[in-house]
Structure formats: structure tokens, C-alpha cells
CSV table of C-alpha atoms and ligand atoms in Angstrom, one decimal:
chain,number,residue,atom,x,y,z
Z,1,MET,CA,26.2,-38.8,-14.2
Z,2,ALA,CA,25.2,-36.9,-10.9
Z,3,GLU,CA,21.9,-37.9,-9.3
Z,4,ALA,CA,18.3,-36.8,-11.1
Z,5,LEU,CA,16.9,-33.6,-9.8
Z,6,ARG,CA,13.6,-34.6,-8.4
Z,7,VAL,CA,11.0,-32.1,-9.3
Z,8,GLY,CA,7.4,-31.8,-7.6
Z,9,ILE,CA,4.9,-29.8,-9.7
Z,10,ALA,CA,2.0,-28.2,-8.0
Z,11,GLY,CA,-0.6,-27.0,-10.4
Z,12,LEU,CA,-1.6,-29.0,-13.5
Z,13,GLY,CA,-3.6,-26.4,-15.7
Z,14,THR,CA,-2.5,-25.2,-19.0
Z,15,VAL,CA,1.2,-24.5,-18.0
Z,16,GLY,CA,1.8,-27.3,-15.5
Z,17,ALA,CA,0.6,-30.0,-18.1
Z,18,SER,CA,2.7,-28.3,-20.7
Z,19,VAL,CA,5.9,-28.4,-18.5
Z,20,VAL,CA,5.3,-32.3,-17.7
Z,21,ARG,CA,4.8,-32.7,-21.5
Z,22,SER,CA,8.0,-30.8,-22.5
Z,23,LEU,CA,10.2,-32.4,-19.6
Z,24,SER,CA,9.4,-35.8,-20.9
Z,25,ALA,CA,9.8,-35.1,-24.5
Z,26,LYS,CA,13.1,-33.1,-24.1
Z,27,SER,CA,14.5,-35.7,-21.3
Z,28,ALA,CA,17.6,-36.7,-23.4
Z,29,GLU,CA,18.5,-33.2,-24.3
Z,30,LEU,CA,18.1,-31.7,-20.9
Z,31,SER,CA,20.1,-34.6,-19.2
Z,32,ARG,CA,22.9,-33.8,-21.4
Z,33,GLN,CA,22.8,-30.2,-21.0
Z,34,CYS,CA,22.5,-30.1,-17.2
Z,35,GLY,CA,24.7,-33.1,-16.5
Z,36,ARG,CA,22.0,-35.2,-14.8
Z,37,GLU,CA,18.3,-36.2,-15.6
Z,38,ILE,CA,15.4,-34.1,-14.4
Z,39,ALA,CA,12.5,-36.3,-13.0
Z,40,VAL,CA,9.0,-35.2,-12.3
Z,41,ALA,CA,8.8,-37.1,-8.9
Z,42,ALA,CA,5.5,-35.9,-7.6
Z,43,VAL,CA,2.7,-33.6,-8.7
Z,44,SER,CA,-0.1,-32.2,-6.9
Z,45,ALA,CA,-3.7,-30.6,-8.4
Z,46,ARG,CA,-7.0,-30.2,-7.5
Z,47,ASP,CA,-8.7,-33.0,-9.6
Z,48,ARG,CA,-6.9,-36.3,-9.6
Z,49,SER,CA,-9.4,-38.0,-12.2
Z,50,ARG,CA,-9.0,-34.8,-14.9
Z,51,ASP,CA,-7.5,-36.3,-18.0
Z,52,ARG,CA,-4.8,-33.6,-19.0
Z,53,GLY,CA,-3.3,-35.9,-21.9
Z,54,ILE,CA,-0.1,-36.1,-19.9
Z,55,ASP,CA,1.3,-39.5,-18.7
Z,56,LEU,CA,1.9,-39.2,-14.9
Z,57,GLY,CA,3.0,-43.0,-14.5
Z,58,ASN,CA,4.0,-43.8,-11.2
Z,59,THR,CA,4.4,-40.1,-10.0
Z,60,GLN,CA,3.4,-39.5,-6.8
Z,61,TRP,CA,0.3,-37.7,-6.1
Z,62,PHE,CA,-0.4,-35.4,-3.4
Z,63,ASP,CA,-3.7,-33.7,-2.8
Z,64,ASP,CA,-2.3,-30.8,-0.7
Z,65,PRO,CA,0.4,-28.8,-2.3
Z,66,ALA,CA,1.9,-27.7,1.0
Z,67,GLU,CA,2.6,-31.5,1.7
Z,68,LEU,CA,4.4,-31.7,-1.7
Z,69,ALA,CA,6.4,-28.8,-0.9
Z,70,ARG,CA,8.0,-30.4,2.4
Z,71,SER,CA,8.2,-33.8,1.0
Z,72,GLY,CA,11.8,-35.3,1.3
Z,73,ASP,CA,11.3,-36.9,-2.2
Z,74,ILE,CA,11.7,-33.7,-4.2
Z,75,ASP,CA,14.6,-31.2,-4.6
Z,76,VAL,CA,12.6,-28.5,-6.6
Z,77,PHE,CA,9.1,-27.2,-5.7
Z,78,VAL,CA,7.5,-25.8,-8.9
Z,79,GLU,CA,4.2,-23.6,-8.1
Z,80,LEU,CA,2.1,-23.1,-10.9
Z,81,ILE,CA,-1.2,-22.9,-8.9
Z,82,GLY,CA,-1.5,-19.1,-9.0
Z,83,GLY,CA,-3.0,-16.4,-6.5
Z,84,ASP,CA,-1.3,-14.0,-4.3
Z,85,ASP,CA,-2.1,-15.9,-1.1
Z,86,GLY,CA,-3.8,-19.2,0.1
Z,87,PRO,CA,-2.0,-22.3,-1.2
Z,88,ALA,CA,0.4,-20.9,-3.6
Z,89,ARG,CA,1.9,-18.6,-0.9
Z,90,LYS,CA,1.7,-21.2,1.9
Z,91,SER,CA,3.3,-23.9,-0.1
Z,92,VAL,CA,6.1,-21.8,-1.6
Z,93,ARG,CA,7.1,-20.8,2.0
Z,94,THR,CA,6.9,-24.4,3.2
Z,95,ALA,CA,9.2,-25.4,0.2
Z,96,LEU,CA,11.9,-22.6,0.8
Z,97,GLU,CA,11.7,-23.2,4.6
Z,98,ALA,CA,12.3,-26.8,4.1
Z,99,GLY,CA,15.5,-25.9,1.9
Z,100,ARG,CA,13.8,-26.8,-1.4
Z,101,HIS,CA,14.6,-24.7,-4.5
Z,102,VAL,CA,11.4,-23.1,-5.9
Z,103,VAL,CA,10.4,-22.3,-9.3
Z,104,THR,CA,7.2,-20.1,-9.8
Z,105,ALA,CA,5.2,-18.4,-12.6
Z,106,ASN,CA,3.3,-16.5,-10.1
Z,107,LYS,CA,3.6,-12.6,-10.7
Z,108,ALA,CA,0.5,-12.1,-8.4
Z,109,LEU,CA,2.2,-14.0,-5.3
Z,110,LEU,CA,5.7,-12.3,-6.0
Z,111,SER,CA,4.7,-8.7,-6.4
Z,112,LYS,CA,2.9,-8.9,-2.9
Z,113,HIS,CA,5.3,-11.3,-1.1
Z,114,GLY,CA,8.3,-11.6,-3.5
Z,115,VAL,CA,10.8,-9.8,-0.9
Z,116,ALA,CA,9.7,-11.7,2.0
Z,117,LEU,CA,10.0,-15.2,0.2
Z,118,ALA,CA,13.4,-13.9,-1.2
Z,119,GLU,CA,14.5,-13.4,2.3
Z,120,ILE,CA,13.8,-16.8,3.2
Z,121,ALA,CA,15.5,-18.2,0.0
Z,122,GLU,CA,18.5,-16.2,0.6
Z,123,ARG,CA,18.7,-17.5,4.5
Z,124,LYS,CA,18.4,-21.1,3.4
Z,125,GLY,CA,20.7,-20.9,0.5
Z,126,VAL,CA,18.2,-21.8,-2.2
Z,127,LEU,CA,17.0,-20.6,-5.4
Z,128,LEU,CA,13.7,-18.9,-6.0
Z,129,ASN,CA,13.5,-18.6,-9.8
Z,130,TYR,CA,10.7,-16.8,-11.5
Z,131,GLU,CA,11.4,-16.3,-15.2
Z,132,ALA,CA,7.9,-17.3,-16.4
Z,133,ALA,CA,6.4,-14.7,-13.9
Z,134,VAL,CA,7.0,-11.7,-16.3
Z,135,ALA,CA,6.6,-11.7,-20.0
Z,136,GLY,CA,5.9,-15.4,-20.5
Z,137,GLY,CA,8.9,-17.0,-22.6
Z,138,ILE,CA,11.0,-13.9,-22.8
Z,139,PRO,CA,14.1,-14.3,-20.7
Z,140,ILE,CA,13.8,-10.7,-19.2
Z,141,ILE,CA,14.6,-11.7,-15.6
Z,142,LYS,CA,17.8,-13.6,-16.2
Z,143,THR,CA,18.9,-10.6,-18.5
Z,144,MET,CA,18.3,-8.0,-15.9
Z,145,ARG,CA,19.5,-9.8,-13.0
Z,146,GLU,CA,22.5,-11.1,-14.6
Z,147,ALA,CA,23.4,-10.0,-18.2
Z,148,LEU,CA,23.1,-6.2,-17.2
Z,149,ALA,CA,25.2,-6.3,-13.8
Z,150,GLY,CA,26.7,-2.9,-13.3
Z,151,ASN,CA,24.3,-1.1,-15.7
Z,152,THR,CA,22.2,1.7,-14.2
Z,153,VAL,CA,18.6,1.4,-15.6
Z,154,SER,CA,16.8,4.7,-16.1
Z,155,ARG,CA,13.5,3.4,-17.7
Z,156,VAL,CA,12.1,0.0,-18.3
Z,157,PHE,CA,9.0,-0.3,-20.3
Z,158,GLY,CA,6.9,-2.7,-22.3
Z,159,ILE,CA,4.1,-4.8,-23.5
Z,160,MET,CA,3.6,-7.5,-20.9
Z,161,ASN,CA,0.1,-8.7,-21.4
Z,162,GLY,CA,-0.6,-11.0,-24.3
Z,163,THR,CA,-4.4,-10.8,-24.0
Z,164,CYS,CA,-4.5,-6.9,-24.1
Z,165,ASN,CA,-2.0,-6.7,-27.0
Z,166,TYR,CA,-3.9,-9.4,-28.9
Z,167,ILE,CA,-7.3,-7.4,-28.4
Z,168,LEU,CA,-5.6,-4.0,-29.5
Z,169,THR,CA,-3.9,-5.8,-32.4
Z,170,ARG,CA,-7.2,-7.3,-33.6
Z,171,MET,CA,-9.4,-4.2,-32.9
Z,172,GLU,CA,-7.0,-2.2,-35.2
Z,173,ALA,CA,-6.5,-4.8,-37.9
Z,174,GLU,CA,-9.9,-6.0,-38.2
Z,175,GLY,CA,-12.1,-3.4,-36.9
Z,176,LEU,CA,-13.4,-5.9,-34.4
Z,177,THR,CA,-15.4,-5.1,-31.0
Z,178,PHE,CA,-13.3,-5.4,-28.0
Z,179,ASP,CA,-15.8,-8.1,-26.7
Z,180,ALA,CA,-15.4,-10.3,-29.7
Z,181,CYS,CA,-11.3,-10.1,-29.4
Z,182,LEU,CA,-11.4,-10.9,-25.8
Z,183,LYS,CA,-13.4,-14.0,-26.2
Z,184,GLU,CA,-10.9,-15.2,-28.8
Z,185,ALA,CA,-8.2,-14.4,-26.4
Z,186,GLN,CA,-9.8,-16.5,-23.8
Z,187,ARG,CA,-10.5,-19.3,-26.0
Z,188,LEU,CA,-6.8,-19.5,-27.0
Z,189,GLY,CA,-5.9,-19.7,-23.5
Z,190,TYR,CA,-4.1,-16.4,-23.1
Z,191,ALA,CA,-6.2,-14.7,-20.4
Z,192,GLU,CA,-6.4,-15.0,-16.8
Z,193,ALA,CA,-9.1,-17.0,-15.0
Z,194,ASP,CA,-10.5,-13.6,-14.4
Z,195,PRO,CA,-10.0,-11.6,-17.5
Z,196,THR,CA,-10.4,-8.4,-15.8
Z,197,PHE,CA,-6.9,-9.2,-14.4
Z,198,ASP,CA,-5.8,-8.6,-18.0
Z,199,ILE,CA,-7.9,-6.0,-19.5
Z,200,GLU,CA,-7.8,-3.6,-16.5
Z,201,GLY,CA,-4.1,-3.7,-16.1
Z,202,HIS,CA,-3.5,-5.7,-12.9
Z,203,ASP,CA,-1.6,-8.4,-14.7
Z,204,THR,CA,0.7,-5.8,-16.3
Z,205,ALA,CA,1.1,-4.0,-12.8
Z,206,HIS,CA,2.3,-7.2,-11.1
Z,207,LYS,CA,4.8,-7.9,-13.6
Z,208,LEU,CA,6.1,-4.3,-13.9
Z,209,SER,CA,6.4,-4.0,-10.0
Z,210,ILE,CA,9.0,-7.0,-10.2
Z,211,LEU,CA,10.9,-5.4,-13.1
Z,212,THR,CA,10.9,-2.1,-11.2
Z,213,SER,CA,12.7,-3.7,-8.3
Z,214,LEU,CA,15.2,-5.5,-10.5
Z,215,ALA,CA,15.7,-2.2,-12.4
Z,216,PHE,CA,16.2,0.2,-9.4
Z,217,GLY,CA,17.2,-2.2,-6.5
Z,218,CYS,CA,13.9,-1.3,-4.6
Z,219,ARG,CA,11.4,-3.1,-2.7
Z,220,ILE,CA,8.3,-4.3,-4.7
Z,221,SER,CA,5.5,-2.1,-4.5
Z,222,ALA,CA,2.8,-3.2,-6.8
Z,223,ALA,CA,0.2,-1.1,-4.8
Z,224,ASP,CA,2.1,2.0,-5.9
Z,225,VAL,CA,1.5,1.3,-9.7
Z,226,TYR,CA,-0.8,3.8,-11.3
Z,227,MET,CA,-3.3,1.8,-13.6
Z,228,GLU,CA,-5.5,2.4,-16.3
Z,229,GLY,CA,-6.9,-0.5,-18.5
Z,230,ILE,CA,-7.9,-0.8,-22.1
Z,231,SER,CA,-11.7,-1.3,-21.7
Z,232,ASN,CA,-12.7,2.1,-22.8
Z,233,ILE,CA,-10.4,2.4,-26.1
Z,234,THR,CA,-12.7,2.7,-28.9
Z,235,GLN,CA,-12.4,2.5,-32.8
Z,236,ALA,CA,-12.4,6.2,-32.7
Z,237,ASP,CA,-9.2,6.3,-30.6
Z,238,ILE,CA,-7.6,3.7,-32.9
Z,239,ARG,CA,-8.4,5.4,-35.9
Z,240,ALA,CA,-7.5,9.0,-34.6
Z,241,ALA,CA,-4.1,7.5,-33.6
Z,242,ALA,CA,-3.4,6.1,-37.0
Z,243,THR,CA,-4.1,9.3,-38.5
Z,244,LEU,CA,-1.7,11.0,-36.3
Z,245,GLY,CA,1.1,8.3,-36.8
Z,246,TYR,CA,0.6,6.4,-33.6
Z,247,ARG,CA,-0.7,3.3,-32.5
Z,248,ILE,CA,-2.3,2.3,-29.1
Z,249,LYS,CA,-0.7,-0.2,-26.7
Z,250,LEU,CA,-1.1,-1.1,-23.1
Z,251,LEU,CA,2.2,-0.5,-21.7
Z,252,GLY,CA,3.9,-0.7,-18.2
Z,253,VAL,CA,6.6,1.9,-17.7
Z,254,ALA,CA,8.9,2.5,-14.6
Z,255,GLN,CA,11.3,5.1,-15.0
Z,256,LYS,CA,13.4,7.1,-12.2
Z,257,THR,CA,12.3,10.8,-12.0
Z,258,GLU,CA,13.3,13.6,-9.9
Z,259,SER,CA,10.7,13.0,-7.6
Z,260,GLY,CA,11.0,9.2,-7.2
Z,261,ILE,CA,9.9,6.3,-9.0
Z,262,GLU,CA,7.1,6.4,-11.6
Z,263,GLN,CA,5.2,2.9,-11.9
Z,264,ARG,CA,2.4,3.2,-14.5
Z,265,VAL,CA,0.4,0.8,-16.7
Z,266,HIS,CA,-2.0,2.7,-19.1
Z,267,PRO,CA,-3.1,2.7,-22.9
Z,268,THR,CA,-0.4,4.4,-24.4
Z,269,MET,CA,0.4,6.2,-27.9
Z,270,VAL,CA,3.6,5.0,-29.4
Z,271,PRO,CA,4.9,6.1,-32.8
Z,272,THR,CA,3.9,3.8,-35.6
Z,273,ALA,CA,7.4,3.7,-36.7
Z,274,SER,CA,8.8,2.5,-33.2
Z,275,VAL,CA,10.0,-0.9,-32.8
Z,276,ILE,CA,7.5,-1.6,-29.8
Z,277,ALA,CA,4.5,-0.7,-32.3
Z,278,GLN,CA,5.6,-3.5,-34.4
Z,279,VAL,CA,4.9,-5.8,-31.7
Z,280,HIS,CA,1.6,-7.7,-32.5
Z,281,GLY,CA,-1.0,-10.3,-31.0
Z,282,VAL,CA,0.0,-12.2,-28.0
Z,283,THR,CA,3.8,-11.4,-28.4
Z,284,ASN,CA,5.2,-9.1,-25.5
Z,285,ALA,CA,8.3,-6.9,-25.8
Z,286,VAL,CA,10.4,-5.3,-22.9
Z,287,ALA,CA,12.7,-2.5,-23.4
Z,288,ILE,CA,15.2,-1.5,-21.0
Z,289,GLU,CA,17.5,1.8,-21.0
Z,290,THR,CA,20.6,1.8,-19.3
Z,291,ASP,CA,23.8,3.8,-19.2
Z,292,ILE,CA,26.5,1.2,-20.3
Z,293,LEU,CA,24.5,-0.8,-22.8
Z,294,GLY,CA,21.9,2.1,-24.1
Z,295,GLU,CA,18.7,0.7,-25.2
Z,296,LEU,CA,17.9,-3.2,-25.2
Z,297,LEU,CA,14.5,-4.4,-26.5
Z,298,LEU,CA,13.3,-8.2,-26.0
Z,299,SER,CA,10.3,-9.7,-27.6
Z,300,GLY,CA,8.7,-13.0,-27.9
Z,301,PRO,CA,5.9,-15.0,-26.9
Z,302,GLY,CA,4.1,-13.9,-23.8
Z,303,ALA,CA,1.4,-16.0,-22.9
Z,304,GLY,CA,0.1,-19.4,-23.3
Z,305,GLY,CA,1.1,-22.9,-22.1
Z,306,ALA,CA,4.3,-23.6,-24.1
Z,307,ALA,CA,5.9,-20.1,-24.0
Z,308,THR,CA,5.4,-19.9,-20.0
Z,309,ALA,CA,6.4,-23.5,-20.0
Z,310,SER,CA,9.7,-22.9,-21.8
Z,311,ALA,CA,10.8,-20.3,-19.1
Z,312,VAL,CA,9.7,-22.7,-16.1
Z,313,ILE,CA,12.0,-25.5,-17.6
Z,314,GLY,CA,14.7,-23.0,-18.2
Z,315,ASP,CA,14.6,-22.0,-14.4
Z,316,ILE,CA,14.4,-25.7,-13.5
Z,317,ALA,CA,17.5,-26.6,-15.8
Z,318,ASP,CA,19.6,-23.6,-14.1
Z,319,ILE,CA,18.9,-25.5,-10.8
Z,320,ALA,CA,19.8,-28.7,-12.2
Z,321,LYS,CA,23.3,-27.3,-13.4
Z,322,SER,CA,23.9,-25.4,-10.0
Z,323,ARG,CA,26.2,-27.4,-7.5
Z,324,PRO,CA,25.5,-27.9,-4.0
Z,325,GLY,CA,27.7,-25.4,-1.7
Z,326,PHE,CA,27.9,-22.9,-4.5
Z,327,GLN,CA,26.6,-19.5,-3.4
Z,328,HIS,CA,23.4,-18.4,-5.4
Z,329,GLY,CA,23.0,-14.7,-6.3
Z,330,PRO,CA,20.4,-12.6,-4.9
Z,331,VAL,CA,16.9,-13.3,-5.9
Z,332,PHE,CA,15.9,-9.6,-7.0
Z,333,GLY,CA,19.5,-8.8,-8.0
Z,334,TRP,CA,20.4,-7.1,-4.6
Z,335,PRO,CA,20.3,-9.2,-1.4
Z,336,ALA,CA,16.8,-8.8,-0.3
Z,337,ARG,CA,17.4,-7.2,3.0
Z,338,GLU,CA,19.2,-4.4,1.2
Z,339,LEU,CA,16.6,-3.5,-1.4
Z,340,ALA,CA,15.9,0.3,-0.7
Z,341,PRO,CA,12.5,1.5,0.3
Z,342,TYR,CA,10.1,2.2,-2.5
Z,343,LYS,CA,10.0,6.0,-3.3
Z,344,ARG,CA,7.1,6.7,-5.1
Z,345,ALA,CA,6.8,9.8,-7.7
Z,346,ARG,CA,3.0,11.1,-7.8
Z,347,MET,CA,1.3,10.7,-11.2
Z,348,ARG,CA,0.5,14.4,-11.3
Z,349,THR,CA,4.0,15.0,-11.7
Z,350,HIS,CA,4.4,12.8,-14.8
Z,351,ALA,CA,5.7,14.7,-17.8
Z,352,GLY,CA,4.8,13.8,-21.3
Z,353,GLY,CA,2.9,14.2,-24.6
Z,354,TYR,CA,-1.1,13.6,-24.5
Z,355,PHE,CA,-3.7,12.7,-27.0
Z,356,ILE,CA,-7.0,14.3,-26.0
Z,357,ARG,CA,-10.0,13.3,-28.1
Z,358,LEU,CA,-13.2,15.3,-27.2
Z,359,THR,CA,-16.9,15.1,-28.6
Z,360,VAL,CA,-18.3,18.5,-28.5
Z,361,HIS,CA,-21.4,20.3,-29.6
Z,362,ASP,CA,-20.8,21.8,-33.0
Z,363,ARG,CA,-21.1,25.4,-32.3
Z,364,ALA,CA,-19.1,28.8,-32.3
Z,365,GLY,CA,-16.5,29.3,-29.8
Z,366,VAL,CA,-15.8,25.7,-28.9
Z,367,PHE,CA,-12.4,25.5,-30.5
Z,368,ALA,CA,-11.6,29.1,-28.8
Z,369,ALA,CA,-12.7,27.8,-25.3
Z,370,ILE,CA,-10.6,24.5,-25.6
Z,371,ALA,CA,-7.5,26.2,-26.9
Z,372,LYS,CA,-8.0,28.8,-23.9
Z,373,ARG,CA,-8.1,26.1,-21.1
Z,374,MET,CA,-4.9,24.7,-22.8
Z,375,ALA,CA,-3.1,28.1,-22.7
Z,376,ASP,CA,-4.5,28.9,-19.2
Z,377,ASN,CA,-2.6,25.6,-18.1
Z,378,ASP,CA,0.6,26.5,-19.9
Z,379,ILE,CA,0.1,23.5,-22.4
Z,380,SER,CA,1.6,24.1,-25.8
Z,381,LEU,CA,-0.2,22.3,-28.6
Z,382,GLU,CA,1.4,20.2,-31.4
Z,383,SER,CA,-1.9,19.9,-33.1
Z,384,ILE,CA,-5.5,20.7,-32.7
Z,385,VAL,CA,-7.9,19.3,-35.3
Z,386,GLN,CA,-11.4,18.9,-35.8
Z,387,HIS,CA,-11.3,15.1,-36.8
Z,388,GLY,CA,-12.2,13.8,-40.2
Z,389,ASP,CA,-14.4,11.2,-38.7
Z,390,ALA,CA,-17.9,11.9,-39.4
Z,391,LEU,CA,-20.0,11.4,-36.6
Z,392,GLU,CA,-23.7,10.0,-37.1
Z,393,ILE,CA,-24.8,13.0,-35.2
Z,394,GLU,CA,-24.8,16.3,-37.4
Z,395,SER,CA,-24.7,18.5,-34.4
Z,396,GLN,CA,-21.7,17.1,-32.9
Z,397,LYS,CA,-17.9,16.7,-33.9
Z,398,THR,CA,-14.7,15.3,-32.7
Z,399,VAL,CA,-11.8,17.4,-31.7
Z,400,VAL,CA,-8.4,15.7,-31.3
Z,401,LEU,CA,-5.5,17.5,-29.7
Z,402,VAL,CA,-1.8,16.5,-29.5
Z,403,THR,CA,0.1,18.4,-26.8
Z,404,HIS,CA,3.8,18.8,-26.4
Z,405,GLU,CA,5.4,17.9,-23.3
Z,406,THR,CA,3.6,18.8,-20.3
Z,407,THR,CA,2.4,17.5,-16.9
Z,408,GLU,CA,-0.3,15.1,-15.9
Z,409,ALA,CA,-1.5,17.7,-13.3
Z,410,ALA,CA,-1.9,20.7,-16.2
Z,411,VAL,CA,-3.9,18.2,-18.5
Z,412,ARG,CA,-6.1,17.2,-15.7
Z,413,LYS,CA,-6.9,20.8,-15.0
Z,414,ALA,CA,-7.5,21.7,-18.6
Z,415,VAL,CA,-9.6,18.6,-19.3
Z,416,ASP,CA,-11.6,19.4,-15.8
Z,417,GLY,CA,-12.2,22.9,-17.2
Z,418,ILE,CA,-13.1,22.1,-20.4
Z,419,THR,CA,-15.8,19.6,-19.1
Z,420,ARG,CA,-17.3,22.5,-16.9
Z,421,ASP,CA,-17.4,24.8,-19.7
Z,422,GLY,CA,-20.3,22.5,-21.1
Z,423,HIS,CA,-19.3,22.0,-24.5
Z,424,LEU,CA,-18.6,18.4,-24.3
Z,425,VAL,CA,-21.4,15.6,-25.1
Z,426,ASP,CA,-19.3,12.6,-23.9
Z,427,LYS,CA,-16.5,11.6,-21.6
Z,428,PRO,CA,-13.2,13.0,-22.6
Z,429,GLN,CA,-10.5,10.4,-23.8
Z,430,VAL,CA,-6.9,11.1,-22.5
Z,431,ILE,CA,-4.0,9.0,-23.7
Z,432,ARG,CA,-0.6,9.5,-22.6
Z,433,ILE,CA,2.0,9.5,-25.4
Z,434,GLU,CA,5.4,7.7,-24.6
Z,435,ARG,CA,8.9,8.3,-26.2
Z,436,ALA,CA,9.9,5.0,-27.8
Z,437,GLY,CA,12.6,4.4,-30.4
L,501,LIG,N1,-3.1,-13.4,-19.1
L,501,LIG,C1,-1.4,-13.2,-19.3
L,501,LIG,C2,-1.5,-12.5,-20.6
L,501,LIG,C3,-0.8,-14.5,-19.1
L,501,LIG,O1,-2.3,-12.4,-21.4
L,501,LIG,O2,-0.1,-12.2,-21.0
L,501,LIG,C4,0.8,-14.4,-18.9
L,501,LIG,O3,0.9,-13.7,-17.5
């Protein structure tokens, strides 16, 4: 049997501890599958004295992850520190420059510096694997990078944040408040250290920007993702959606349009009968539409220590199976230096259906005024209803509109007009509708 693959792990939080535990528990199976042993040779974390419930035995300890990254005693550096700069970036760069393979779960780092890091990895002829960075345990990176070679992708979309999907699922199923559901997600270890990253859409945006690069062969541009979170979704929206045959999900969507690439993260109405609407709780799902294959949907556990550790271990095993001198494929599917510049489509040009919920004064002419604003902006309505939901206040009513396909610019103009007309008693709620099979 070949010599053991020596792994150095930086970051021993929920995921890091789970990786150490599983590598030890599955050591015999992994040795047989990879043709060599995978040994945790060294680790680095902030607090050496903390009990993590794992046996580190004689494993070398490094206080500084960058020192671990340049250590000659490891073949692979596994970065589970997190953060888009600081020690994570420094140690990953150091490891790549030192000719070590790298495995990372860090979507924030890759969404900001992924292309630069890929250039180093490709120059040095080492692997930079990042399956765990997008959609937890779902093998979406391998699928897009390897299995879909030759396919031209037109759209990739999905539920990529377990915390948000967990919150929306429980709000719908149990009528619970947003805050109660978020607390539970945090308790279960799904949420980021700062949960606003989850609920305001940043985490999904980071993941989406990586998939966009894989899908369209462009440079990663997380800064160009249009983003809205779920914190203003109410029970009124969830109930109105259900009445109309929709369910609300936080989706990340990347698609090619005539004016460029659209990257957007926002609460989205998907038909209740669609497959993606059946994805509940912490589960993630990613759909890809291509010319050769058609539509593919992968779903599975998207957050939590075990799911993420599964993807990290798969990446380590790929390195263990690779042989010295073998040319590795490019990190983002195309050589990093050849990735095209990102061409952004403005959100105003987005075309689709819209759900609009308005709380209005109950008086004559309101319906007519709303309908006129829609007509003035060339928006065709699928339905306009005064909603059955009895509001506490007798003088106010809820009006829900569903539009046929129109543009974001038209909807914004119409809603601004309705607001100026003075019939609204609350902020209008606008939720995009996404076509989903
Ligand atoms: N906080 C993330 C989620 C974890 O809720 O999906 C995985 O990135």
C-alpha cells in the first residue's frame, strides 16, 4: 500500500471535529477505497484546552494555521476556519504556494478570492477542492465540474441555505414566528456565527457566485449578486402564497439572459407542486438546466457538521486517490486564467411573474387605482383579489396581485405609483415568482 496521506486540519469547530471523528471511524473503509491510509497528522485551532469530544492522540498541534499550512509534515491542508480574509486566506495561500493540496469549506473565501487561489493551485499543480462550500453534503461541485462536461448551462437555481429553509418550513407548517424558528436553527448548529449572513442572503449569494462561475465559465463576482433576505416574510405572505398555489423559498438563481448574467438571491414563490417546493427543513436542493442533459435536481442535507464533513472527506479521498505527476483538472471547470470577465445583467431587466401584497385603506376607487397603475406600466394581471384574511382593522384590507411575465423595472414603477397614490397603510410586499418544474 502507498504511504499514508498526511492531513492537517485548521479549525476544529462543529465541522472540523466531525471530520476528525469520521476519518477515524471510517479509517479502514477509506484505506481500502483510496489504496492508502488517510492520517490526521496535525491540527490547528484557537483553544487547545477545549474538550471537543475527539481523540487527538499524538497529533501535532499548531497555534498558527499558516505554520501548519507550510509544515513539511502534511500533504493536504484542510481549511475549516471560515471568514473571507485573515487567517483562512493567509493559510490557504501559504499551503498552495508550498505545494500542498487544499480542501476548504469556505464559501466566503472562495467567493472573494477563489479565482486568485485557483491560479496558484493550477500553477503549482495541486488540487483545491471545495465541495463542502456549496450546499453542504450535496456533491454539486463534482457534478457541475466533472459530470456535466460539455453541457451548456442556461440556469442554475436552488435552496442553498439550510437555516432559511428550516425557518420558512417551520413558519409554514407550525405558524411559528420568524424569531422562534431562527433560535431553533442556531441551537441545532445550522446557522453561521453571525446569522444575519444566513437570513439576509449573504451565505446563499456566496454559494451562488461559485456555481455561477462553474455554470458559465466566468470569473466569480459575489458583489454582483442582487440580494434580499427572508426577515420581512410574514405569516400573511405564507398564507396568501398557499392560497394561490405557491410556497415561499429563499432561492439563489443564476441565469444567462440577453443582457448578461443574472445572479439573484431573494424570497421566491415556487409552485407548490414543483419538486423544489417539496424540499423542507435544513435540506438543500440545486437544479441545473443544460442543453444536453435537460434538467437535473440534486437534493440532500445542506448544513450541519456531519453533512459538511461528508463533503470534506470526499474531497480528501479524491486527493488520496490522485497520483503524483497526474495533471489535475482546473479548479472552476475552466483554467482560472481563461475564465471570462463577469458581465452583469441589471436587475431592472429581470423578466418574470410577481406576487404583490398590499395593505390598503378600504374605500372606493382603490382597486381601480391599483389596476390603472398596472395597466399604465403594461403589466398584465393573472389575478387581483381582496384577500380572505380578515385584518384586525375594519377600515383596512389586503389586496393580492399576481402578474403575468413582466419586468422588474415595470413592477417597481407601478408599485412606486401605487405608494404615491396614498392608498397604502403599510409597506408593499413584492415577491418574485420563479418557473420551476
Ligand atoms: N449556515 C449555512 C446554512 C451552513 O444554514 O446552510 C452551510 O453553509
